Coordinates of C-alpha atoms in Angstrom, one line a residue:
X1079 CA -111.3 -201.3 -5.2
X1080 CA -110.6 -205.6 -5.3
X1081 CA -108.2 -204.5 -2.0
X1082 CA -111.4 -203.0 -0.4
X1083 CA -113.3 -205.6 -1.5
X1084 CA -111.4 -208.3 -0.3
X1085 CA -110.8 -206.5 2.9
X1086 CA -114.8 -206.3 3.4
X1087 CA -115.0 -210.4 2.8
X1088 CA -112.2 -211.0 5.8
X1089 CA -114.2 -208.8 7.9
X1090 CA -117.3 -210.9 6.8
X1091 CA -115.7 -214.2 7.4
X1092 CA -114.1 -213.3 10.9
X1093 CA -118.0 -211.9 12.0
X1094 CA -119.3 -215.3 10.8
X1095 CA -116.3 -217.0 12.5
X1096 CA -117.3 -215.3 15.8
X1097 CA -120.8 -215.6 15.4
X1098 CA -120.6 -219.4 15.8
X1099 CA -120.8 -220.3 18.8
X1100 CA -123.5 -218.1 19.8
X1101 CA -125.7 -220.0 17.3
X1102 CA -124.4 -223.4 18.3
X1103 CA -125.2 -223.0 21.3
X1104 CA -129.3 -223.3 20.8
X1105 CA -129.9 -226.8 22.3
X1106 CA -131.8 -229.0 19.2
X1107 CA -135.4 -230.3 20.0
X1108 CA -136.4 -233.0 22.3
X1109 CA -132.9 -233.6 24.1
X1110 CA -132.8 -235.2 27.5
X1111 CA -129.1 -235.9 28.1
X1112 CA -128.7 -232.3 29.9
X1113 CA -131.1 -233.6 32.5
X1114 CA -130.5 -238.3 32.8
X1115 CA -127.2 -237.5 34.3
X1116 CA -129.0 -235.9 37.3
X1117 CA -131.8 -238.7 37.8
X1118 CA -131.3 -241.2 40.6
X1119 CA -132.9 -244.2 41.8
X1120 CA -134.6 -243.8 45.2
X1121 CA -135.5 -246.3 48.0
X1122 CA -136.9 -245.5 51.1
X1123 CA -137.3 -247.9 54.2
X1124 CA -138.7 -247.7 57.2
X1125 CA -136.2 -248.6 60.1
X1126 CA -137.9 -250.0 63.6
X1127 CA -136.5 -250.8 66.5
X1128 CA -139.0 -253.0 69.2
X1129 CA -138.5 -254.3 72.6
X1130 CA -141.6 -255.9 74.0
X1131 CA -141.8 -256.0 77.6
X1132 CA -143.6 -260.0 77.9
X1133 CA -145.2 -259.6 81.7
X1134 CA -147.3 -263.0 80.9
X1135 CA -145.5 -265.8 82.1
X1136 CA -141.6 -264.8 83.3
X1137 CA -140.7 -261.3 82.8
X1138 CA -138.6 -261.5 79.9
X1139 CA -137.9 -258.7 77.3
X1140 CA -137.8 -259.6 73.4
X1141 CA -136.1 -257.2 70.8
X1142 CA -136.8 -256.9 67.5
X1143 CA -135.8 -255.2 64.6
X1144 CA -137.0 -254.4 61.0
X1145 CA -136.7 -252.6 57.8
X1146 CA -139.8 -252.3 55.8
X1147 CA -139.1 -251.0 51.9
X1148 CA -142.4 -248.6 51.7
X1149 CA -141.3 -246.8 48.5
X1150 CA -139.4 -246.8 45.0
X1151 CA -139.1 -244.1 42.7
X1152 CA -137.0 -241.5 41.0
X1153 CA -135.6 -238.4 42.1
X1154 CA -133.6 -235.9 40.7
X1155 CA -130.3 -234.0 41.6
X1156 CA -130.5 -230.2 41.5
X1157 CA -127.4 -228.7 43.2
X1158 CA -124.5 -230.0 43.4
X1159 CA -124.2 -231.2 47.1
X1160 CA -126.6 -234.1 46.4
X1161 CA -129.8 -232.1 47.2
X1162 CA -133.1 -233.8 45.1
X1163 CA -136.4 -233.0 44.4
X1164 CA -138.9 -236.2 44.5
X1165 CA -142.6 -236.7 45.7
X1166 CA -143.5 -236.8 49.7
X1167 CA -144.1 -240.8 49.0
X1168 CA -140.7 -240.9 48.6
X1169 CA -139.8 -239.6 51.5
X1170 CA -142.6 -240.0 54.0
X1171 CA -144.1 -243.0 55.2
X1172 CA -147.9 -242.3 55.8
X1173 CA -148.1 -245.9 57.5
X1174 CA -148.0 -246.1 61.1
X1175 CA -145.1 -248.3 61.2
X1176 CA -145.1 -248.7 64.5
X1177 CA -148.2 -250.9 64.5
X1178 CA -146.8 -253.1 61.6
X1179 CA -144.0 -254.1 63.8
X1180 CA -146.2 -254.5 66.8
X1181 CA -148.4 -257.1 65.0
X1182 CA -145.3 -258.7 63.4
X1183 CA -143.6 -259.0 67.4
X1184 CA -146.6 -260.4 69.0
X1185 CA -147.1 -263.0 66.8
X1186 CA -143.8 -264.3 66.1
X1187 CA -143.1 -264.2 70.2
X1188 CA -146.9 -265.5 71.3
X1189 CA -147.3 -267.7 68.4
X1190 CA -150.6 -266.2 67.8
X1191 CA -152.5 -265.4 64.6
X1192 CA -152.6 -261.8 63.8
X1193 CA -152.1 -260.2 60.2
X1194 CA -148.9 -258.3 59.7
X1195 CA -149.8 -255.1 58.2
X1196 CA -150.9 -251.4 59.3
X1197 CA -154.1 -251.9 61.1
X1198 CA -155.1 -252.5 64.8
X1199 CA -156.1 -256.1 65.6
X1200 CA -157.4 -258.5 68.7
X1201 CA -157.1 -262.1 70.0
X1202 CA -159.4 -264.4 71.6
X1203 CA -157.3 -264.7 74.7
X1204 CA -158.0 -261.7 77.1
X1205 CA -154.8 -261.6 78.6
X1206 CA -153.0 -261.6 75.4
X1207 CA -155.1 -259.6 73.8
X1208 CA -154.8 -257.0 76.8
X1209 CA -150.9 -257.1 76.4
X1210 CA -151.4 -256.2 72.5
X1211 CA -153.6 -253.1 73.2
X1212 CA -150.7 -252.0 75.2
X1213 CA -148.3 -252.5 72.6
X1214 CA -149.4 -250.1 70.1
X1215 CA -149.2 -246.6 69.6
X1216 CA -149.0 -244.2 71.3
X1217 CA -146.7 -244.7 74.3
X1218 CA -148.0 -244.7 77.3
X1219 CA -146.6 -245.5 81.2
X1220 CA -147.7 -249.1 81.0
X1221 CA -147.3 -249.7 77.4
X1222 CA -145.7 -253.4 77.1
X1223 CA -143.5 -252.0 73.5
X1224 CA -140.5 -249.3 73.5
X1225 CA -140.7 -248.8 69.8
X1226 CA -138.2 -246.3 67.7
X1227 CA -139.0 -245.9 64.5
X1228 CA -136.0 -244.1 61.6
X1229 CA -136.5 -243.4 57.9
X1230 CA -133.6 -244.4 55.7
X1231 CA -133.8 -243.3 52.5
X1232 CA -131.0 -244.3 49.5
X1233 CA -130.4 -242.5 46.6
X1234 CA -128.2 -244.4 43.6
X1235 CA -127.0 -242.1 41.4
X1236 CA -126.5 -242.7 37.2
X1237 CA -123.1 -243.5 37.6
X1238 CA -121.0 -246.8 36.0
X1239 CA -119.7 -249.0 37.5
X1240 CA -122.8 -248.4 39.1
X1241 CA -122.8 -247.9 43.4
X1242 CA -124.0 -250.8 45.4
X1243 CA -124.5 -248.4 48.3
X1244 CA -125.6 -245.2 47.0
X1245 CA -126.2 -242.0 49.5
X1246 CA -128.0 -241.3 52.4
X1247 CA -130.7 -238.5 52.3
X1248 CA -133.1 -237.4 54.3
X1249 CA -136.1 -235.3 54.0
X1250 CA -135.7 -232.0 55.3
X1251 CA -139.7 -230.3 53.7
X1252 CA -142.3 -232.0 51.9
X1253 CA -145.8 -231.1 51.0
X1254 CA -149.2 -232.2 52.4
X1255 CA -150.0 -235.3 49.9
X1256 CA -148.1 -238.3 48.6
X1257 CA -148.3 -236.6 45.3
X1258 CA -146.7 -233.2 46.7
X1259 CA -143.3 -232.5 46.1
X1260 CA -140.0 -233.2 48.6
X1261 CA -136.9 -232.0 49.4
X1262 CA -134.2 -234.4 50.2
X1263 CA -130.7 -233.5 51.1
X1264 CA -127.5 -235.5 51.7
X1265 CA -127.2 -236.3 54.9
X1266 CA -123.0 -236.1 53.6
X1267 CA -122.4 -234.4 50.8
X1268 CA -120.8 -235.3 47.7
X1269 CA -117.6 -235.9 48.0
X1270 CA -115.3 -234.1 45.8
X1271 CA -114.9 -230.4 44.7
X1272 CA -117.1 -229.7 41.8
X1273 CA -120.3 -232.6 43.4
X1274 CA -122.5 -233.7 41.2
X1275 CA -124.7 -233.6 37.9
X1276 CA -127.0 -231.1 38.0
X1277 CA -130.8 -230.7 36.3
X1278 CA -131.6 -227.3 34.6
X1279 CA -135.3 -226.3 36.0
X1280 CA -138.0 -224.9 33.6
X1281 CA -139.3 -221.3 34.2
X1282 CA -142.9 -222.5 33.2
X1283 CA -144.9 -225.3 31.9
X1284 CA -146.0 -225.2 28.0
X1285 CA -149.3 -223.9 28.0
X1286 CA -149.7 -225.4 24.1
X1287 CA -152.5 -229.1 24.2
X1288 CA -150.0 -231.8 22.6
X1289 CA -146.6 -230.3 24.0
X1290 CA -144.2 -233.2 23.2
X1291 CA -142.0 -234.2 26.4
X1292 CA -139.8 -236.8 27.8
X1293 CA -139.9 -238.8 31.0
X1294 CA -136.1 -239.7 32.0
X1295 CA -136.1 -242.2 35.5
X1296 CA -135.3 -245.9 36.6
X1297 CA -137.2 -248.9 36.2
X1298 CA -134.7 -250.6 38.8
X1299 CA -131.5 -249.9 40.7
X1300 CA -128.6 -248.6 38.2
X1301 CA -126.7 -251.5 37.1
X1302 CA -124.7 -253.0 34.3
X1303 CA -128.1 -254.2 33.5
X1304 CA -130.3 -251.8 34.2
X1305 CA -129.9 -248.4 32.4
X1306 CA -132.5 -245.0 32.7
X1307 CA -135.6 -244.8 30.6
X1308 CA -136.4 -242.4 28.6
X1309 CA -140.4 -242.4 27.8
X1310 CA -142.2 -240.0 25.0
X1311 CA -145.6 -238.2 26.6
X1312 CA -147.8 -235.2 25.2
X1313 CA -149.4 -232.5 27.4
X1314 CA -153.1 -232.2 27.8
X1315 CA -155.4 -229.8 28.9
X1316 CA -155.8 -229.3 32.5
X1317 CA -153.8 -229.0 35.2
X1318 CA -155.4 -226.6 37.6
X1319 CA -155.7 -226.7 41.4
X1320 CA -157.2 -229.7 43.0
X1321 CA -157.1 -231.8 39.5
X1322 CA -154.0 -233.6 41.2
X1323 CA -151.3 -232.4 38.3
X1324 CA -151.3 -232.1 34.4
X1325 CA -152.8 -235.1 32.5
X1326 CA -151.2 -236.5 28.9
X1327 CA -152.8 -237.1 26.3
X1328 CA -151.5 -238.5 23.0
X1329 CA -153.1 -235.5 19.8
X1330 CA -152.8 -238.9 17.1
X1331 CA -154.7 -240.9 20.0
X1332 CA -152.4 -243.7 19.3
X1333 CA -151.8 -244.2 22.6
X1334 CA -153.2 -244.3 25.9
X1335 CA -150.6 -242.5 27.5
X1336 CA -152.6 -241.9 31.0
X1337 CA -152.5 -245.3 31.5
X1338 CA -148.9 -246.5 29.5
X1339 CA -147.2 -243.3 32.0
X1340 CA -149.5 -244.9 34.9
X1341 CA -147.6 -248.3 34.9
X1342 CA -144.8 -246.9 34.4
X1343 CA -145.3 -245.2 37.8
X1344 CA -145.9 -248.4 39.4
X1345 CA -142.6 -249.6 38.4
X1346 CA -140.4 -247.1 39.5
X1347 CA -140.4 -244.2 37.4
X1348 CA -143.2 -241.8 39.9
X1349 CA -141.1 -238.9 40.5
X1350 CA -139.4 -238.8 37.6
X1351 CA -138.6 -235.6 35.9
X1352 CA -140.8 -234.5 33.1
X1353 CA -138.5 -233.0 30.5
X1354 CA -139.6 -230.3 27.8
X1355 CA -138.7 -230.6 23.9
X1356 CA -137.8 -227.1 23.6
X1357 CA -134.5 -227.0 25.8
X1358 CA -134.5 -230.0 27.8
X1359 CA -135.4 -228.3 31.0
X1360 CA -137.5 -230.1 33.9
X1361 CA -141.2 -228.8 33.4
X1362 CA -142.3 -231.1 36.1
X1363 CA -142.4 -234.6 38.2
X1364 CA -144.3 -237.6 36.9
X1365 CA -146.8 -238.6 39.4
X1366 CA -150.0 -241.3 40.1
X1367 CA -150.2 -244.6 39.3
X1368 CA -152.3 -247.4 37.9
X1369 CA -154.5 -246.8 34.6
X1370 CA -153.3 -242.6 35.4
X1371 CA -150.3 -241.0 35.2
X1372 CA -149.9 -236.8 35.4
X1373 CA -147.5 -234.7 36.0
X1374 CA -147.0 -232.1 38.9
X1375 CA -145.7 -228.3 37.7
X1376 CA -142.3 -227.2 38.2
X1377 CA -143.8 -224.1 40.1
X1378 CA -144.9 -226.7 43.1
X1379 CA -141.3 -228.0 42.6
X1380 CA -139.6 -224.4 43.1
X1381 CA -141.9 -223.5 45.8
X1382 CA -141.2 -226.5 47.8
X1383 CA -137.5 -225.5 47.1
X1384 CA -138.1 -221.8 48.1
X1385 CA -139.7 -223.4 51.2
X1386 CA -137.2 -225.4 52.5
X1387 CA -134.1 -222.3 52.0
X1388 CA -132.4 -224.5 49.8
X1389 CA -131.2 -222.6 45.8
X1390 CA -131.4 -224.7 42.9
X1391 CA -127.6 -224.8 41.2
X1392 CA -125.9 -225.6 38.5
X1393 CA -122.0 -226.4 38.8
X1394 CA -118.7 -227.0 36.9
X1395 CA -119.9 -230.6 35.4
X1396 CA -122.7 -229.0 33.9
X1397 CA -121.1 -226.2 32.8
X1398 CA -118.5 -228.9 30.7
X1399 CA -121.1 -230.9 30.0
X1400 CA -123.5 -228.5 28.3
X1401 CA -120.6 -226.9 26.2
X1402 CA -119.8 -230.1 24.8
X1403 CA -123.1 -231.4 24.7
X1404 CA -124.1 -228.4 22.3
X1405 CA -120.9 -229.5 20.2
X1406 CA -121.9 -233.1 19.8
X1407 CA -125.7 -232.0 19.0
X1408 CA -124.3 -229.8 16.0
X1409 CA -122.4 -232.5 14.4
X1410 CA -119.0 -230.8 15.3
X1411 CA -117.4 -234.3 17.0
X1412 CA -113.9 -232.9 16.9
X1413 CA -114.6 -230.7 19.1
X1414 CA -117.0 -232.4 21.4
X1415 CA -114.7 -235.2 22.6
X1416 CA -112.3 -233.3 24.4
X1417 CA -115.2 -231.7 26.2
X1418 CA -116.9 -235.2 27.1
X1419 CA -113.1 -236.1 28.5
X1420 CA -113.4 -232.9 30.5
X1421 CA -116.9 -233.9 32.1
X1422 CA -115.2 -237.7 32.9
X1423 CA -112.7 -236.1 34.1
X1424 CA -114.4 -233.9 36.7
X1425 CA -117.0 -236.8 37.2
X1426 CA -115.7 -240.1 36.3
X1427 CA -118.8 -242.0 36.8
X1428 CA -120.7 -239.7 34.1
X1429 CA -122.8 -242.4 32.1
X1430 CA -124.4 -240.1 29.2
X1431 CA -120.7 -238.5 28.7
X1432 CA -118.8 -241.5 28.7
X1433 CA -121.5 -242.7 25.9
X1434 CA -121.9 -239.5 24.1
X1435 CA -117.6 -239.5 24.3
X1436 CA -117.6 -243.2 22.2
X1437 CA -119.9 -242.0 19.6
X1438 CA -117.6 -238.8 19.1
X1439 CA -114.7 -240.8 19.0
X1440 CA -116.0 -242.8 16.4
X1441 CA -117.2 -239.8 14.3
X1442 CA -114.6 -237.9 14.7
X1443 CA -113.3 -236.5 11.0
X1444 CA -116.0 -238.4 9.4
X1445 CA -118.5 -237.0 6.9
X1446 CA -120.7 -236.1 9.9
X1447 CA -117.9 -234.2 11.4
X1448 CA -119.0 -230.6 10.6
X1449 CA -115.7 -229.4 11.9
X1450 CA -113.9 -231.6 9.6
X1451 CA -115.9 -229.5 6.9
X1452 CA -115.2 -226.1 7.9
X1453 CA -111.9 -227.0 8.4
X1454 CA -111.8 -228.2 4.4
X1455 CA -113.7 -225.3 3.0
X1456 CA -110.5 -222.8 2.0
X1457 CA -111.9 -219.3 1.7
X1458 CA -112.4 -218.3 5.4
X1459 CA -110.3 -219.9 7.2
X1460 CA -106.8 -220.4 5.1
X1461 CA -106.6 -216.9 3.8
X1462 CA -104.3 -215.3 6.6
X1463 CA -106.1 -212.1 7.9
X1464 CA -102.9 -209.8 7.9
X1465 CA -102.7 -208.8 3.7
X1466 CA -106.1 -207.6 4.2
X1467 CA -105.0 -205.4 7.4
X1468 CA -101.8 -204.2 5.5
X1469 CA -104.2 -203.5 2.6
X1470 CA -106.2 -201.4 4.5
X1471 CA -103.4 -199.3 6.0
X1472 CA -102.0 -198.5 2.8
X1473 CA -105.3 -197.3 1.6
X1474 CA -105.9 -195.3 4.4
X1475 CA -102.4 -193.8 4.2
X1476 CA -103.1 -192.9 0.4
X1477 CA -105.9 -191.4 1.4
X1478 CA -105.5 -189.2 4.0
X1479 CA -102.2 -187.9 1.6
X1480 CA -104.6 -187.4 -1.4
X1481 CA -106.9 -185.3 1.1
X1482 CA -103.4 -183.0 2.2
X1483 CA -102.4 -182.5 -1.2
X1484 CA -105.7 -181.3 -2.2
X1485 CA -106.3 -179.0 1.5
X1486 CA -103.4 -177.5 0.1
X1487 CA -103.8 -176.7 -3.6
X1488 CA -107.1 -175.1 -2.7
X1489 CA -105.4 -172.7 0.2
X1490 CA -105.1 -169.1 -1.4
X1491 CA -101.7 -167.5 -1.2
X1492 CA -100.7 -164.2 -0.4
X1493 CA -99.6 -161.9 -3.2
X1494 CA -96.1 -160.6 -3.3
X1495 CA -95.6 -157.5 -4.9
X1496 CA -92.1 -156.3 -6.3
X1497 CA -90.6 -153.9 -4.8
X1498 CA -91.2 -150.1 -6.3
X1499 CA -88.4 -147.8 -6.9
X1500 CA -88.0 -143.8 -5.0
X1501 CA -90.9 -142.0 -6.3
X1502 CA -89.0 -139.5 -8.5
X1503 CA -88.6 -135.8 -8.0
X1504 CA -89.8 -133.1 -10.2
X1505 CA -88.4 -132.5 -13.0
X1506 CA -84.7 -131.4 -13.0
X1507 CA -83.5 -128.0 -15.3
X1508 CA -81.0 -128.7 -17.9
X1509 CA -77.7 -127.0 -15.2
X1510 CA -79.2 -128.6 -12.1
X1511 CA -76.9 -131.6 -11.0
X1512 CA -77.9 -134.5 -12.2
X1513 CA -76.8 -137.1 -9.6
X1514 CA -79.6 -138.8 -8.2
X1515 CA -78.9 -140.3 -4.6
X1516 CA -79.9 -143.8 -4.7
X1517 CA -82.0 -145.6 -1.8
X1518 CA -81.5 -149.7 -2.1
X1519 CA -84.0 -151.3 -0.3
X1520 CA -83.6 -154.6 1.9
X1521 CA -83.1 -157.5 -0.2
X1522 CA -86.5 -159.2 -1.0
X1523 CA -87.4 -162.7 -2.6
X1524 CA -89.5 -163.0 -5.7
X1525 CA -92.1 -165.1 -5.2
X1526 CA -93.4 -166.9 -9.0
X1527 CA -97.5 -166.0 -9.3
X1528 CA -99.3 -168.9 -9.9
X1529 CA -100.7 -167.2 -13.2
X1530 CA -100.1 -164.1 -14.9
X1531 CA -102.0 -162.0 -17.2
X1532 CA -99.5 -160.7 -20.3
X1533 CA -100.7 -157.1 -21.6
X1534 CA -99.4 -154.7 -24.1
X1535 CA -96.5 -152.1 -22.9
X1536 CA -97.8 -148.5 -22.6
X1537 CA -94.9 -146.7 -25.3
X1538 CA -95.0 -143.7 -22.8
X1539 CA -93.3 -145.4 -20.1
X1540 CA -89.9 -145.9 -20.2
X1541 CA -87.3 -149.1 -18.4
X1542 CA -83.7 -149.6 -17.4
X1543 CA -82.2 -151.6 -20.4
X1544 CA -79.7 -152.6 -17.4
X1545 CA -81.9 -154.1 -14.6
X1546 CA -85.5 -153.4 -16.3
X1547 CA -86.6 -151.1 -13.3
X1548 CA -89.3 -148.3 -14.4
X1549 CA -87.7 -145.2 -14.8
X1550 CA -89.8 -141.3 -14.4
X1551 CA -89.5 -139.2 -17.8
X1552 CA -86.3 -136.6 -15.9
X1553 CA -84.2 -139.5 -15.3
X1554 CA -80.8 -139.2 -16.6
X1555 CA -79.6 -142.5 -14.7
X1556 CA -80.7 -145.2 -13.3
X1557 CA -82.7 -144.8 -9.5
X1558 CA -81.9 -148.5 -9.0
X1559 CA -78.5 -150.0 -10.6
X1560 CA -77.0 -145.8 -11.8
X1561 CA -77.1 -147.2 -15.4
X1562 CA -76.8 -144.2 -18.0
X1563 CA -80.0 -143.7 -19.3
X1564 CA -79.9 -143.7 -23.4
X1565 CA -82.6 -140.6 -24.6

């Protein structure tokens, strides 16, 4: 019985053993780090190229160029190649450009008063004026402007040392507003086998008024300086088509977090992923501005996606990244700091793991270190398993012999008579001849009876004192061994 039972506490302990990791890995509440390594900083200019073709005085041609920052934001990484979701404002400039640059020409070459910005505008002189006209878009067969006008959009990944030049990306779908979603792919992709950091995307928004979430982007370009942001906002009510996205609302009305997320915006962090406290998934993109800042759905996010062909993806980083992320979040540090030197290892640059990698370090067979503590706890893990498995065999051994033994006590045998003498003749007169042929019979085995039941000898019958064989009432010798028989 203490064999059995100790056998059934190994078992226990090995289940528990192998249970483990399934229960480590639920992510704990409110985490962000499986999603900052995947935000980037975006900056998108507006590239124009402008001849003007000066007919005034001598014919004489002037060319221009100029880049014209129209947008910062945040954007983030969702396959591996470099492909990132953002907002259209991003992306798209909704300026006509083309006007900007004819303004800014005329007056630098003319030396004439006109305001450099998006609109239309005249001078007093006719013939001047006439020339301008000509110079804005569209094109036509006497326009006095050859204008080309190229987006160049840069994104800078969360990388240290950070990149001074980031990656090019262009814009390959986008939606109908400034607030819509984009899709920007690398116009090369990452270099190297396994790419880059990857964000999980959310099935679904919460539906729950006062769902806690983060906001992960950049306030500036990455830098030694300049790290990613991580802001605290709570769902509101709302949300539906043509309300413009999701608003936040703070449930302790503490504060205004419309207009703290709105300024926020402004500085950089529109288009930044909104991140859910359950499992750290994206649930949406932070959009708007000034005194309000809401949040877009990640089903406008997929759709945009599913619009433009391209599949969301996660790749080997993540895959190391998670596994040792779910380590570090369950306090087992041992274990977690090989897996951060994995992820550094496939993707040097790797901020949060090269961070998350120190603090394990420094915990590592600490008090904190849960794996330090299992490791110190004797009863599961220092008994060897293989007593309880010999244990077990010789139990079942004795068991399956106690079972044979007891088949066969239980199987009845098969009665073996003893052999009976020639029946005798009829009785002989006093001058027949007395000699009896004898028959022997084959030789025979006596078999002991398990039990036998003893009764009183009937006087009438008579034995061989010889051999003991029964013997008929005319018998003068014995029918079995020829002993005389005594009358």
């Amino acid at each position: 019985m203490a064999r059995l039972t100790a056998l059934a506490g190994g078992v226990a302990a090995a289940l528990v053993l192998i249970a483990m990791p399934a229960t480590a890995h639920e992510h704990p509440s409110g985490i962000t780090d499986l999603v900052s390594p995947a935000v980037v900083r975006l900056e998108a200019v507006s590239h124009v190229e402008i001849t003007l073709l000066d007919h005034v005085g001598e014919i004489k041609h002037v060319e221009r160029s100029y880049d014209i920052p129209f947008a910062v934001g945040t954007g983030t990484v969702v396959n591996p190649d470099g492909t990132i979701v953002a907002l259209r404002r991003l992306a798209v400039n909704d300026n006509d450009v083309a006007i900007y640059a004819a303004n800014k020409i005329f007056a630098e070459h003319h030396k004439v008063k006109i305001p450099v910005d998006y609109k239309k505008h005249k001078v007093s002189d006719d013939v001047l004026d006439h020339h301008l006209q000509l110079c804005y878009p569209p094109k036509t067969d006497t326009a006095t402007c050859i204008i080309d006008v190229t987006t160049e959009i840069t994104a800078f990944p969360n990388v240290s040392p950070a990149s001074p030049d980031g990656y090019q990306v262009k814009c390959i779908k986008a939606g109908k507003t400034p607030d819509s979603p984009a899709v920007l792919v690398p116009l090369t992709p990452a270099a190297g086998g396994v790419g880059m950091p990857t964000a999980p995307l959310a099935d679904k928004v919460p539906e729950q008024e006062g769902s806690p979430t983060n906001v992960a982007g950049f306030l500036g370009r990455p830098g030694p300086n300049v790290a990613h942001t991580v802001e605290i906002a709570h769902l509101a009510k709302g949300g539906a088509a043509g309300d413009g996205g999701r608003p936040f609302a703070d449930p302790e009305k503490k504060v205004d977090e419309p207009v703290k997320l709105g300024g926020l915006a402004d500085k950089g962090l529109v288009g930044a992923p909104v991140i859910g406290d359950k499992d750290g998934h994206v649930i949406g993109l932070l959009v708007g501005g000034g005194n309000e800042g809401k949040m877009i759905g990640i089903r406008e996010v997929t759709g945009i996606l599913a619009a433009a062909k391209v599949a969301p993806r996660r790749g080997a980083i993540d895959t190391a990244f998670e596994a040792a992320l779910t380590r570090y979040h369950t306090k087992y540090y041992t274990e977690a700091a090989p897996g951060f030197q994995r992820v550094l290892e496939l993707y040097p640059g790797n901020v949060v793991a090269a961070a998350l990698l120190k603090t394990s370090l420094a915990k590592r067979g600490g008090p904190e270190d849960q794996g330090t503590k299992q490791a110190a706890s004797p009863p599961a893990r220092s008994t060897p398993l293989w007593p309880f498995i010999v244990a077990a065999g010789i139990l079942f051994i004795a068991a399956g012999g106690g079972a044979y033994l007891l088949w066969r006590r239980r199987t009845p045998e098969r009665p073996t008579g003893l052999p009976q003498p020639v029946a005798a003749g009829p009785p002989l007169d006093d001058g027949a001849n007395q000699t009896v042929v004898v028959r022997r019979s084959q030789s025979f085995q006596v078999v002991p009876q398990q039990q036998q039941v003893m009764t009183a000898p009937d006087p009438a019958i008579k034995y061989c004192t010889s051999c003991g064989m029964r013997l008929g009432p005319a018998h003068r010798f014995c029918g079995y061994c020829g002993h005389p028989i005594e009358m």
